[in-house]
Each structure stands twice: as structure tokens, then as C-alpha cells.
Amino acid sequence: MRSYEALININQRKVKNLVDYIAYCKYYFKPKSKEKVKFYNDLTEIKHDFPFINRDVRNDSKYKSNNTLKDFPLNWLKNEILDEGILTFEDESIAKIRQTSGVYENPVDLQNYIKKLPKYSFAIWLEFKLDAPYFSKDDDEFYIIQNPVLKETNFKVPMIRGSGWKGALAHAFRKLFNENPSNNRKKIESFLRIFGAGSENIKEIENYVFGKNQSIKDVKKKLLSFMLFELGLEISKADIEYIENIQTRRGLIDILKQKLSKKLERLTILPIEFQTHKGRAVFYPTYFDSLSLEAINPHDRKKRAGTQPIYYEVVPKGTKGIFQLIYLPFDAVLRKDDEIKNEVEEDLKNLAKAIEKLSHLGIGAKTKLGWGTFEVENKKVFINSDLKIPEGWRNDTTK
């Protein structure tokens, strides 16, 4: 199936926007040789390949040399299509895409929807503003630059997928394990209720226990504490001596798996921590209304000079978006009311902390450069029962 931009009607002599330009370069601009892309000897050749040019670009300060003209498609995108470095999408288009995806722009509508869900369901809804560019690479193999930002498939609006929010928030949630280790069993249970558990569940435990930069001695201490106090496993003196003699992380992982297997053999029903189950949280996509370009220029360590700029298509700093999450305790409908309420309040509190943590860690790629960080401007929780709202969050339908 051909992609959406290949099906639109493009006037080859009049290109106005990003979708037109990218579609033109993909499906109309067919250079016969690499040399033709690198250098244009006269204006005739440039106008033949790009018929929408209506001036002599060689005399333009933006395209004044052959060295510049070899990157002509990228420079035209940057200087002519991205007005003042930023392309903006129509508010009406963004609103329609949000509506199609189930993202509520009006908090009143979201509150009304939550009232129809099972008791103790809630929604987290917030507006945020990017403190730095956001980038997550798209899977588009044919694009004007090598690093396009992730976009909605049909209308090419930049976005964060719901799965992207889920993965980033799960990463931020795991950071909470280090804040108060004595309460980690509750946090692990909350994590698994919110995000679910699959075949990779044991790997999540491995990542928490074994970390990245711990010595083998520290890992052994943390493993024994985790097995005894957080998983409730039986550890004998012989087990402790055996663990002390293990010198590799692989061996420590194996002993953890063996002990878990023995515990589970004695149970008729697996505890929720080790069941494969869906999480209670549903994550929705975020759509942005702006695009821009950023360049990273790697430096030679010896010469301490830039080598060649790498261009990234990004959502620029200052762009606003909406984050939405809906939590449904679908797996607890037959449990006692107080029990469910305590679990849901714990999960809501932890989600609020994880979102705050994520705003500083950043979402998307290049977070080590500070990209993807954001400022939360409007934090709301919508509930359909008596739940304790985290401090700093509001339960009203005003924007």
C-alpha cells in the first residue's frame, strides 16, 4: 500500500508545505547520478529538478556557492518550507486527530467519560510545555533528511505514541525504587498493576537487583535482601554460603530463578507479581503542532573541530502538548472495596511521582543531551469515587 503523501495531488510548480515538499522529493525528484545531486552548474538544471524555484538561487545569500547547492533539498526545506525555522500545523487538524485517538481537549468531557467506567477508575490529564526539543526517530525509510521525527502515519503530524509514554513512564517509575528501598515491595506490586507483566517480568527484577555499575559484592547483598524481605523466599545458611562463592552475575541470576521456581511449585495460584497480565493503565498518544530542525556537530577529539553536522527534525522547545492516561482496575472487581481503594490510591500516588520524575529525565531519544524534558502546566485527576488526590493535583474541569 502506498503511503498517504504519495496519493495526494501535488502541483510540481507550486510547493507550499512540508507534506508537498517531502512527497515531491520522494516521488517526483529522480536524480540520474550522484554528481547531479552534489553540483548544479547552471540555473537551468536546478529549475528542471525543482520547477517551483522562481529566482536565481545561486545569487541568494542562502544558496550562494556550489558547496551549499549540493545540500539544496535540505536547505530549501530549512529556509523556504520551515518559515523562521518552525513549521506549524493548523489547530483544527490537531483537534480532529486528537478526537480520533480518544484524547480529550475539554476536561468536562473526560470527567463525564470517567463516570461511566468501573468504580475507582481515574484519568490523569495534563498540559505540558517542552523545555528542550523532542526527537524520536520515525521509521520512514525515504525522507529528505536521515533523522525524521516520529509522525502520525496519515497526516504527518509529529507525535509521541502511547507506547512511548508507557515505556518512558515505566523507566521513570523504576527510578523511584532507589528513593526508599525499604518500601520497594509495595512499589514493585504497584508497578506491575499499572504496567502489567509479561515474559520479560524476570528481566525487570534483574535490572532492579543487578543494576549496571555495582560490584559483585554489593550485588550479592542486594540480592539476599531482595529475596528475603521483598519476595519472601526461604534462604538457608547453605544458600548464603553458596551465593558467597558465586563470582559471576550470571550465576546469581540463576540462583534467583531457581528459588522463584521452587516457591511457585508449592502454589496452586501464581501471585500477581509473576502472572502474565495486562496493566490497568491505558496510555494515549500526544500530538504536536510544530516542527523544526536541529543540528548536532560531532567534534574530532584531536582537532577539537566539527566534522560534519547531523540534522534532526524535532518538535521545538516551547511547543505544548496533552498527556492523557486512563486507569481501570478491571482485574479487581470481585475484591473487597477497601482493598481496591488502597491499591488504586497507591498507584495514583506513584504515577504522580513518576510523571514528575519523567519531566526532568525527558522523553524520546537524545535525553542525555537534555532533549525531551518538559514543564507540567496543568495537572488534573478525574475520579468517579472517593479517592485521595495527590498533593499539587486538581480535581476540577476548568482549563
Tab-separated table of N, CA and C in Angstrom, residues 164-316:
chain	number	residue	atom	x	y	z
A	164	GLY	N	5.131	4.869	23.670
A	164	GLY	CA	6.307	5.657	24.031
A	164	GLY	C	6.172	6.247	25.428
A	165	TRP	N	4.970	6.766	25.732
A	165	TRP	CA	4.715	7.266	27.084
A	165	TRP	C	4.825	6.135	28.111
A	166	LYS	N	4.281	4.970	27.763
A	166	LYS	CA	4.306	3.849	28.699
A	166	LYS	C	5.741	3.441	29.030
A	167	GLY	N	6.577	3.306	27.999
A	167	GLY	CA	7.960	2.906	28.232
A	167	GLY	C	8.735	3.947	29.023
A	168	ALA	N	8.544	5.230	28.684
A	168	ALA	CA	9.268	6.299	29.381
A	168	ALA	C	8.824	6.410	30.834
A	169	LEU	N	7.509	6.281	31.053
A	169	LEU	CA	6.996	6.405	32.423
A	169	LEU	C	7.402	5.194	33.272
A	170	ALA	N	7.464	4.015	32.648
A	170	ALA	CA	7.930	2.824	33.378
A	170	ALA	C	9.387	2.993	33.797
A	171	HIS	N	10.197	3.590	32.913
A	171	HIS	CA	11.613	3.858	33.230
A	171	HIS	C	11.709	4.834	34.403
A	172	ALA	N	10.900	5.898	34.378
A	172	ALA	CA	10.908	6.878	35.465
A	172	ALA	C	10.415	6.245	36.772
A	173	PHE	N	9.407	5.366	36.665
A	173	PHE	CA	8.858	4.681	37.845
A	173	PHE	C	9.944	3.838	38.514
A	174	ARG	N	10.753	3.138	37.720
A	174	ARG	CA	11.807	2.287	38.294
A	174	ARG	C	12.838	3.112	39.061
A	175	LYS	N	12.983	4.382	38.683
A	175	LYS	CA	13.909	5.253	39.415
A	175	LYS	C	13.423	5.482	40.850
A	176	LEU	N	12.111	5.348	41.056
A	176	LEU	CA	11.551	5.540	42.398
A	176	LEU	C	11.994	4.442	43.354
A	177	PHE	N	12.408	3.274	42.810
A	177	PHE	CA	12.827	2.169	43.670
A	177	PHE	C	14.013	2.558	44.550
A	178	ASN	N	14.834	3.486	44.062
A	178	ASN	CA	16.050	3.848	44.796
A	178	ASN	C	15.801	4.915	45.864
A	179	GLU	N	14.612	5.517	45.876
A	179	GLU	CA	14.351	6.606	46.808
A	179	GLU	C	14.089	6.106	48.228
A	180	ASN	N	13.362	5.009	48.360
A	180	ASN	CA	13.059	4.449	49.678
A	180	ASN	C	13.031	2.926	49.565
A	181	PRO	N	14.205	2.282	49.531
A	181	PRO	CA	14.285	0.829	49.287
A	181	PRO	C	13.474	-0.021	50.256
A	182	SER	N	13.244	0.475	51.483
A	182	SER	CA	12.513	-0.330	52.471
A	182	SER	C	11.062	-0.555	52.063
A	183	ASN	N	10.544	0.282	51.131
A	183	ASN	CA	9.149	0.166	50.715
A	183	ASN	C	9.026	-0.372	49.286
A	184	ASN	N	10.070	-1.037	48.802
A	184	ASN	CA	10.104	-1.427	47.399
A	184	ASN	C	9.139	-2.543	47.045
A	185	ARG	N	8.775	-3.387	47.986
A	185	ARG	CA	7.823	-4.452	47.647
A	185	ARG	C	6.493	-3.849	47.196
A	186	LYS	N	6.025	-2.826	47.920
A	186	LYS	CA	4.777	-2.164	47.534
A	186	LYS	C	4.915	-1.485	46.176
A	187	LYS	N	6.074	-0.879	45.947
A	187	LYS	CA	6.290	-0.185	44.674
A	187	LYS	C	6.330	-1.166	43.504
A	188	ILE	N	6.959	-2.328	43.712
A	188	ILE	CA	7.017	-3.347	42.657
A	188	ILE	C	5.612	-3.842	42.339
A	189	GLU	N	4.813	-4.093	43.374
A	189	GLU	CA	3.429	-4.533	43.159
A	189	GLU	C	2.629	-3.463	42.413
A	190	SER	N	2.844	-2.194	42.797
A	190	SER	CA	2.164	-1.086	42.114
A	190	SER	C	2.606	-0.997	40.662
A	191	PHE	N	3.901	-1.147	40.428
A	191	PHE	CA	4.447	-1.112	39.061
A	191	PHE	C	3.772	-2.167	38.189
A	192	LEU	N	3.639	-3.380	38.701
A	192	LEU	CA	3.079	-4.476	37.924
A	192	LEU	C	1.570	-4.320	37.721
A	193	ARG	N	0.892	-3.704	38.666
A	193	ARG	CA	-0.536	-3.429	38.473
A	193	ARG	C	-0.742	-2.399	37.361
A	194	ILE	N	0.083	-1.361	37.362
A	194	ILE	CA	-0.077	-0.265	36.404
A	194	ILE	C	0.351	-0.683	35.000
A	195	PHE	N	1.542	-1.260	34.886
A	195	PHE	CA	2.142	-1.510	33.578
A	195	PHE	C	1.961	-2.943	33.085
A	196	GLY	N	1.533	-3.850	33.976
A	196	GLY	CA	1.364	-5.237	33.564
A	196	GLY	C	2.655	-6.015	33.676
A	197	ALA	N	2.580	-7.301	33.360
A	197	ALA	CA	3.755	-8.172	33.420
A	197	ALA	C	3.653	-9.219	32.331
A	198	GLY	N	4.759	-9.446	31.665
A	198	GLY	CA	4.808	-10.456	30.613
A	198	GLY	C	5.994	-11.378	30.833
A	199	SER	N	6.452	-12.003	29.771
A	199	SER	CA	7.574	-12.932	29.869
A	199	SER	C	8.860	-12.222	30.268
A	200	GLU	N	8.897	-10.894	30.106
A	200	GLU	CA	10.103	-10.146	30.448
A	200	GLU	C	10.098	-9.721	31.918
A	201	ASN	N	9.118	-10.198	32.694
A	201	ASN	CA	8.980	-9.752	34.078
A	201	ASN	C	10.234	-10.030	34.912
A	202	ILE	N	10.800	-11.217	34.746
A	202	ILE	CA	12.005	-11.564	35.499
A	202	ILE	C	13.147	-10.637	35.129
A	203	LYS	N	13.153	-10.150	33.890
A	203	LYS	CA	14.205	-9.223	33.457
A	203	LYS	C	14.092	-7.887	34.181
A	204	GLU	N	12.856	-7.446	34.440
A	204	GLU	CA	12.665	-6.208	35.196
A	204	GLU	C	13.268	-6.360	36.590
A	205	ILE	N	13.055	-7.529	37.210
A	205	ILE	CA	13.612	-7.783	38.533
A	205	ILE	C	15.137	-7.807	38.459
A	206	GLU	N	15.676	-8.430	37.417
A	206	GLU	CA	17.131	-8.480	37.240
A	206	GLU	C	17.714	-7.072	37.137
A	207	ASN	N	17.052	-6.217	36.347
A	207	ASN	CA	17.547	-4.851	36.171
A	207	ASN	C	17.573	-4.097	37.489
A	208	TYR	N	16.538	-4.305	38.302
A	208	TYR	CA	16.482	-3.623	39.594
A	208	TYR	C	17.567	-4.129	40.537
A	209	VAL	N	17.717	-5.448	40.648
A	209	VAL	CA	18.667	-6.028	41.605
A	209	VAL	C	20.113	-5.835	41.160
A	210	PHE	N	20.383	-6.084	39.883
A	210	PHE	CA	21.766	-6.164	39.426
A	210	PHE	C	22.322	-4.841	38.887
A	211	GLY	N	21.428	-3.944	38.472
A	211	GLY	CA	21.896	-2.630	38.046
A	211	GLY	C	22.958	-2.704	36.974
A	212	LYS	N	23.750	-1.622	36.849
A	212	LYS	CA	24.785	-1.565	35.811
A	212	LYS	C	26.195	-1.436	36.384
A	213	ASN	N	26.353	-0.608	37.410
A	213	ASN	CA	27.702	-0.270	37.864
A	213	ASN	C	27.996	-0.758	39.279
A	214	GLN	N	27.293	-1.790	39.740
A	214	GLN	CA	27.527	-2.291	41.089
A	214	GLN	C	28.595	-3.381	41.079
A	215	SER	N	29.359	-3.437	42.158
A	215	SER	CA	30.348	-4.512	42.295
A	215	SER	C	29.612	-5.808	42.606
A	216	ILE	N	30.283	-6.934	42.364
A	216	ILE	CA	29.660	-8.235	42.592
A	216	ILE	C	29.321	-8.424	44.077
A	217	LYS	N	30.123	-7.815	44.965
A	217	LYS	CA	29.877	-7.905	46.406
A	217	LYS	C	28.584	-7.172	46.776
A	218	ASP	N	28.408	-5.975	46.232
A	218	ASP	CA	27.190	-5.198	46.508
A	218	ASP	C	25.960	-5.888	45.939
A	219	VAL	N	26.120	-6.514	44.763
A	219	VAL	CA	25.006	-7.218	44.135
A	219	VAL	C	24.543	-8.379	45.012
A	220	LYS	N	25.488	-9.097	45.609
A	220	LYS	CA	25.141	-10.232	46.471
A	220	LYS	C	24.322	-9.775	47.676
A	221	LYS	N	24.721	-8.654	48.289
A	221	LYS	CA	23.983	-8.131	49.444
A	221	LYS	C	22.571	-7.727	49.042
A	222	LYS	N	22.458	-7.040	47.918
A	222	LYS	CA	21.150	-6.572	47.463
A	222	LYS	C	20.264	-7.747	47.069
A	223	LEU	N	20.874	-8.781	46.455
A	223	LEU	CA	20.111	-9.960	46.046
A	223	LEU	C	19.530	-10.681	47.259
A	224	LEU	N	20.340	-10.902	48.318
A	224	LEU	CA	19.864	-11.584	49.523
A	224	LEU	C	18.736	-10.798	50.186
A	225	SER	N	18.904	-9.477	50.279
A	225	SER	CA	17.866	-8.632	50.869
A	225	SER	C	16.576	-8.701	50.058
A	226	PHE	N	16.699	-8.667	48.748
A	226	PHE	CA	15.541	-8.700	47.853
A	226	PHE	C	14.790	-10.026	47.976
A	227	MET	N	15.557	-11.141	47.997
A	227	MET	CA	14.942	-12.468	48.062
A	227	MET	C	14.247	-12.701	49.407
A	228	LEU	N	14.859	-12.217	50.501
A	228	LEU	CA	14.302	-12.447	51.828
A	228	LEU	C	13.121	-11.546	52.141
A	229	PHE	N	13.301	-10.225	51.969
A	229	PHE	CA	12.343	-9.262	52.507
A	229	PHE	C	11.313	-8.786	51.490
A	230	GLU	N	11.623	-8.869	50.202
A	230	GLU	CA	10.685	-8.349	49.218
A	230	GLU	C	9.953	-9.449	48.451
A	231	LEU	N	10.618	-10.592	48.247
A	231	LEU	CA	9.953	-11.710	47.580
A	231	LEU	C	9.500	-12.782	48.569
A	232	GLY	N	10.012	-12.715	49.815
A	232	GLY	CA	9.598	-13.675	50.833
A	232	GLY	C	10.072	-15.091	50.559
A	233	LEU	N	11.240	-15.234	49.938
A	233	LEU	CA	11.773	-16.562	49.630
A	233	LEU	C	12.497	-17.146	50.839
A	234	GLU	N	12.531	-18.485	50.927
A	234	GLU	CA	13.239	-19.163	52.007
A	234	GLU	C	14.721	-19.272	51.653
A	235	ILE	N	15.567	-18.733	52.541
A	235	ILE	CA	17.017	-18.751	52.308
A	235	ILE	C	17.683	-19.447	53.494
A	236	SER	N	18.388	-20.540	53.210
A	236	SER	CA	19.085	-21.281	54.268
A	236	SER	C	20.532	-20.810	54.383
A	237	LYS	N	21.215	-21.276	55.447
A	237	LYS	CA	22.628	-20.941	55.630
A	237	LYS	C	23.452	-21.476	54.457
A	238	ALA	N	23.087	-22.656	53.982
A	238	ALA	CA	23.803	-23.239	52.835
A	238	ALA	C	23.623	-22.378	51.585
A	239	ASP	N	22.420	-21.807	51.425
A	239	ASP	CA	22.172	-20.928	50.275
A	239	ASP	C	23.060	-19.687	50.342
A	240	ILE	N	23.174	-19.119	51.566
A	240	ILE	CA	24.011	-17.917	51.726
A	240	ILE	C	25.464	-18.228	51.389
A	241	GLU	N	25.960	-19.378	51.871
A	241	GLU	CA	27.346	-19.773	51.576
A	241	GLU	C	27.534	-20.012	50.084
A	242	TYR	N	26.529	-20.611	49.451
A	242	TYR	CA	26.603	-20.878	48.013
A	242	TYR	C	26.668	-19.566	47.225
A	243	ILE	N	25.826	-18.616	47.648
A	243	ILE	CA	25.811	-17.319	46.964
A	243	ILE	C	27.142	-16.599	47.143
A	244	GLU	N	27.744	-16.695	48.351
A	244	GLU	CA	29.029	-16.048	48.601
A	244	GLU	C	30.125	-16.568	47.677
A	245	ASN	N	30.011	-17.822	47.260
A	245	ASN	CA	31.049	-18.430	46.411
A	245	ASN	C	30.835	-18.157	44.923
A	246	ILE	N	29.666	-17.629	44.565
A	246	ILE	CA	29.406	-17.320	43.154
A	246	ILE	C	30.166	-16.052	42.764
A	247	GLN	N	30.849	-16.079	41.637
A	247	GLN	CA	31.689	-14.949	41.216
A	247	GLN	C	31.181	-14.241	39.968
A	248	THR	N	30.075	-14.698	39.404
A	248	THR	CA	29.557	-14.067	38.179
A	248	THR	C	28.102	-13.650	38.367
A	249	ARG	N	27.701	-12.632	37.656
A	249	ARG	CA	26.307	-12.175	37.715
A	249	ARG	C	25.361	-13.225	37.133
A	250	ARG	N	25.828	-13.940	36.125
A	250	ARG	CA	25.003	-14.980	35.521
A	250	ARG	C	24.643	-16.043	36.551
A	251	GLY	N	25.612	-16.402	37.394
A	251	GLY	CA	25.358	-17.388	38.434
A	251	GLY	C	24.357	-16.899	39.458
A	252	LEU	N	24.415	-15.603	39.796
A	252	LEU	CA	23.470	-15.020	40.744
A	252	LEU	C	22.057	-14.981	40.161
A	253	ILE	N	21.942	-14.689	38.868
A	253	ILE	CA	20.636	-14.700	38.209
A	253	ILE	C	20.029	-16.099	38.242
A	254	ASP	N	20.880	-17.104	38.012
A	254	ASP	CA	20.399	-18.490	38.011
A	254	ASP	C	19.857	-18.908	39.380
A	255	ILE	N	20.549	-18.502	40.465
A	255	ILE	CA	20.076	-18.884	41.799
A	255	ILE	C	18.754	-18.194	42.122
A	256	LEU	N	18.571	-16.951	41.654
A	256	LEU	CA	17.311	-16.241	41.851
A	256	LEU	C	16.174	-16.978	41.135
A	257	LYS	N	16.420	-17.416	39.907
A	257	LYS	CA	15.398	-18.133	39.144
A	257	LYS	C	15.051	-19.465	39.806
A	258	GLN	N	16.065	-20.169	40.323
A	258	GLN	CA	15.819	-21.459	40.984
A	258	GLN	C	14.925	-21.291	42.213
A	259	LYS	N	15.221	-20.275	43.015
A	259	LYS	CA	14.447	-20.040	44.237
A	259	LYS	C	13.005	-19.638	43.905
A	260	LEU	N	12.837	-18.828	42.880
A	260	LEU	CA	11.488	-18.446	42.463
A	260	LEU	C	10.702	-19.664	41.992
A	261	SER	N	11.361	-20.539	41.236
A	261	SER	CA	10.706	-21.736	40.702
A	261	SER	C	10.210	-22.637	41.837
A	262	LYS	N	11.039	-22.810	42.874
A	262	LYS	CA	10.656	-23.665	43.997
A	262	LYS	C	9.444	-23.098	44.737
A	263	LYS	N	9.429	-21.772	44.895
A	263	LYS	CA	8.295	-21.145	45.579
A	263	LYS	C	7.013	-21.333	44.767
A	264	LEU	N	7.104	-21.139	43.467
A	264	LEU	CA	5.917	-21.203	42.622
A	264	LEU	C	5.383	-22.625	42.486
A	265	GLU	N	6.258	-23.644	42.647
A	265	GLU	CA	5.824	-25.040	42.569
A	265	GLU	C	4.856	-25.386	43.699
A	266	ARG	N	4.980	-24.695	44.840
A	266	ARG	CA	4.152	-25.017	46.011
A	266	ARG	C	2.823	-24.264	46.006
A	267	LEU	N	2.631	-23.382	45.024
A	267	LEU	CA	1.419	-22.573	44.980
A	267	LEU	C	0.463	-23.084	43.911
A	268	THR	N	-0.827	-23.120	44.239
A	268	THR	CA	-1.823	-23.518	43.237
A	268	THR	C	-2.170	-22.356	42.312
A	269	ILE	N	-2.028	-21.114	42.846
A	269	ILE	CA	-2.281	-19.924	42.040
A	269	ILE	C	-1.059	-19.025	42.115
A	270	LEU	N	-0.577	-18.571	41.002
A	270	LEU	CA	0.586	-17.684	40.986
A	270	LEU	C	0.230	-16.342	41.610
A	271	PRO	N	1.149	-15.766	42.404
A	271	PRO	CA	0.909	-14.400	42.898
A	271	PRO	C	0.893	-13.435	41.734
A	272	ILE	N	0.236	-12.288	41.914
A	272	ILE	CA	0.073	-11.333	40.832
A	272	ILE	C	1.419	-10.860	40.275
A	273	GLU	N	2.474	-10.842	41.138
A	273	GLU	CA	3.781	-10.376	40.673
A	273	GLU	C	4.322	-11.195	39.511
A	274	PHE	N	3.934	-12.494	39.450
A	274	PHE	CA	4.536	-13.379	38.461
A	274	PHE	C	3.536	-13.922	37.454
A	275	GLN	N	2.327	-13.392	37.475
A	275	GLN	CA	1.367	-13.762	36.447
A	275	GLN	C	1.557	-12.868	35.219
A	276	THR	N	1.365	-13.448	34.052
A	276	THR	CA	1.340	-12.639	32.844
A	276	THR	C	-0.017	-11.953	32.781
A	277	HIS	N	-0.026	-10.648	32.855
A	277	HIS	CA	-1.295	-9.929	32.885
A	277	HIS	C	-1.149	-8.541	32.278
A	278	LYS	N	-2.264	-8.005	31.851
A	278	LYS	CA	-2.300	-6.665	31.273
A	278	LYS	C	-2.315	-5.631	32.387
A	279	GLY	N	-1.665	-4.503	32.157
A	279	GLY	CA	-1.664	-3.431	33.137
A	279	GLY	C	-2.994	-2.689	33.156
A	280	ARG	N	-3.247	-1.997	34.252
A	280	ARG	CA	-4.504	-1.263	34.409
A	280	ARG	C	-4.488	0.081	33.680
A	281	ALA	N	-3.322	0.587	33.334
A	281	ALA	CA	-3.224	1.921	32.727
A	281	ALA	C	-3.292	1.834	31.202
A	282	VAL	N	-4.048	2.745	30.612
A	282	VAL	CA	-4.128	2.886	29.155
A	282	VAL	C	-3.512	4.233	28.799
A	283	PHE	N	-2.496	4.211	27.943
A	283	PHE	CA	-1.761	5.427	27.579
A	283	PHE	C	-2.199	5.905	26.197
A	284	TYR	N	-2.395	7.200	26.075
A	284	TYR	CA	-2.864	7.802	24.825
A	284	TYR	C	-1.737	8.582	24.152
A	285	PRO	N	-1.799	8.734	22.828
A	285	PRO	CA	-0.739	9.481	22.123
A	285	PRO	C	-0.840	10.982	22.367
A	286	THR	N	0.258	11.655	22.141
A	286	THR	CA	0.316	13.121	22.185
A	286	THR	C	0.665	13.631	20.796
A	287	TYR	N	-0.029	14.658	20.335
A	287	TYR	CA	0.233	15.258	19.020
A	287	TYR	C	0.710	16.702	19.207
A	288	PHE	N	1.692	17.078	18.401
A	288	PHE	CA	2.257	18.430	18.469
A	288	PHE	C	1.918	19.213	17.206
A	289	ASP	N	1.964	20.541	17.315
A	289	ASP	CA	1.591	21.385	16.183
A	289	ASP	C	2.768	22.124	15.561
A	290	SER	N	4.023	21.735	15.915
A	290	SER	CA	5.197	22.452	15.381
A	290	SER	C	6.308	21.488	15.008
A	291	LEU	N	7.086	21.887	14.002
A	291	LEU	CA	8.270	21.139	13.569
A	291	LEU	C	9.419	22.118	13.351
A	292	SER	N	10.636	21.636	13.594
A	292	SER	CA	11.808	22.466	13.342
A	292	SER	C	12.999	21.548	13.052
A	293	LEU	N	14.156	22.152	12.829
A	293	LEU	CA	15.380	21.395	12.585
A	293	LEU	C	16.434	21.758	13.621
A	294	GLU	N	17.174	20.763	14.074
A	294	GLU	CA	18.319	20.968	14.948
A	294	GLU	C	19.515	20.283	14.322
A	295	ALA	N	20.716	20.767	14.617
A	295	ALA	CA	21.941	20.154	14.085
A	295	ALA	C	22.864	19.805	15.239
A	296	ILE	N	23.423	18.597	15.185
A	296	ILE	CA	24.457	18.180	16.127
A	296	ILE	C	25.745	18.050	15.325
A	297	ASN	N	26.809	18.688	15.785
A	297	ASN	CA	28.074	18.696	15.043
A	297	ASN	C	29.149	17.972	15.847
A	298	PRO	N	29.327	16.656	15.627
A	298	PRO	CA	30.338	15.906	16.390
A	298	PRO	C	31.738	16.487	16.153
A	299	HIS	N	32.526	16.601	17.230
A	299	HIS	CA	33.867	17.183	17.139
A	299	HIS	C	34.937	16.100	17.144
A	300	ASP	N	35.972	16.314	16.350
A	300	ASP	CA	37.142	15.444	16.346
A	300	ASP	C	37.897	15.656	17.660
A	301	ARG	N	38.217	14.584	18.369
A	301	ARG	CA	38.841	14.718	19.686
A	301	ARG	C	40.229	15.334	19.616
A	302	LYS	N	40.945	15.061	18.533
A	302	LYS	CA	42.300	15.607	18.408
A	302	LYS	C	42.270	17.043	17.910
A	303	LYS	N	41.531	17.283	16.845
A	303	LYS	CA	41.489	18.628	16.252
A	303	LYS	C	40.545	19.569	16.991
A	304	ARG	N	39.629	18.986	17.779
A	304	ARG	CA	38.628	19.757	18.508
A	304	ARG	C	37.842	20.677	17.566
A	305	ALA	N	37.537	20.138	16.423
A	305	ALA	CA	36.757	20.874	15.422
A	305	ALA	C	35.633	19.985	14.932
A	306	GLY	N	34.552	20.602	14.469
A	306	GLY	CA	33.428	19.844	13.966
A	306	GLY	C	33.770	19.060	12.720
A	307	THR	N	33.147	17.903	12.567
A	307	THR	CA	33.390	17.061	11.386
A	307	THR	C	32.331	17.343	10.325
A	308	GLN	N	31.104	16.906	10.573
A	308	GLN	CA	30.010	17.173	9.643
A	308	GLN	C	28.698	17.225	10.424
A	309	PRO	N	27.936	18.304	10.266
A	309	PRO	CA	26.687	18.422	11.036
A	309	PRO	C	25.715	17.296	10.718
A	310	ILE	N	25.008	16.822	11.752
A	310	ILE	CA	23.956	15.821	11.590
A	310	ILE	C	22.633	16.518	11.895
A	311	TYR	N	21.735	16.517	10.920
A	311	TYR	CA	20.473	17.237	11.076
A	311	TYR	C	19.393	16.326	11.663
A	312	TYR	N	18.617	16.909	12.569
A	312	TYR	CA	17.498	16.211	13.185
A	312	TYR	C	16.238	17.061	13.018
A	313	GLU	N	15.182	16.408	12.578
A	313	GLU	CA	13.884	17.058	12.566
A	313	GLU	C	13.297	16.874	13.965
A	314	VAL	N	12.861	17.957	14.608
A	314	VAL	CA	12.435	17.891	16.002
A	314	VAL	C	11.152	18.683	16.212
A	315	VAL	N	10.529	18.428	17.355
A	315	VAL	CA	9.479	19.313	17.855
A	315	VAL	C	10.204	20.350	18.708
A	316	PRO	N	10.095	21.641	18.380
A	316	PRO	CA	10.945	22.643	19.041
A	316	PRO	C	10.568	22.920	20.491
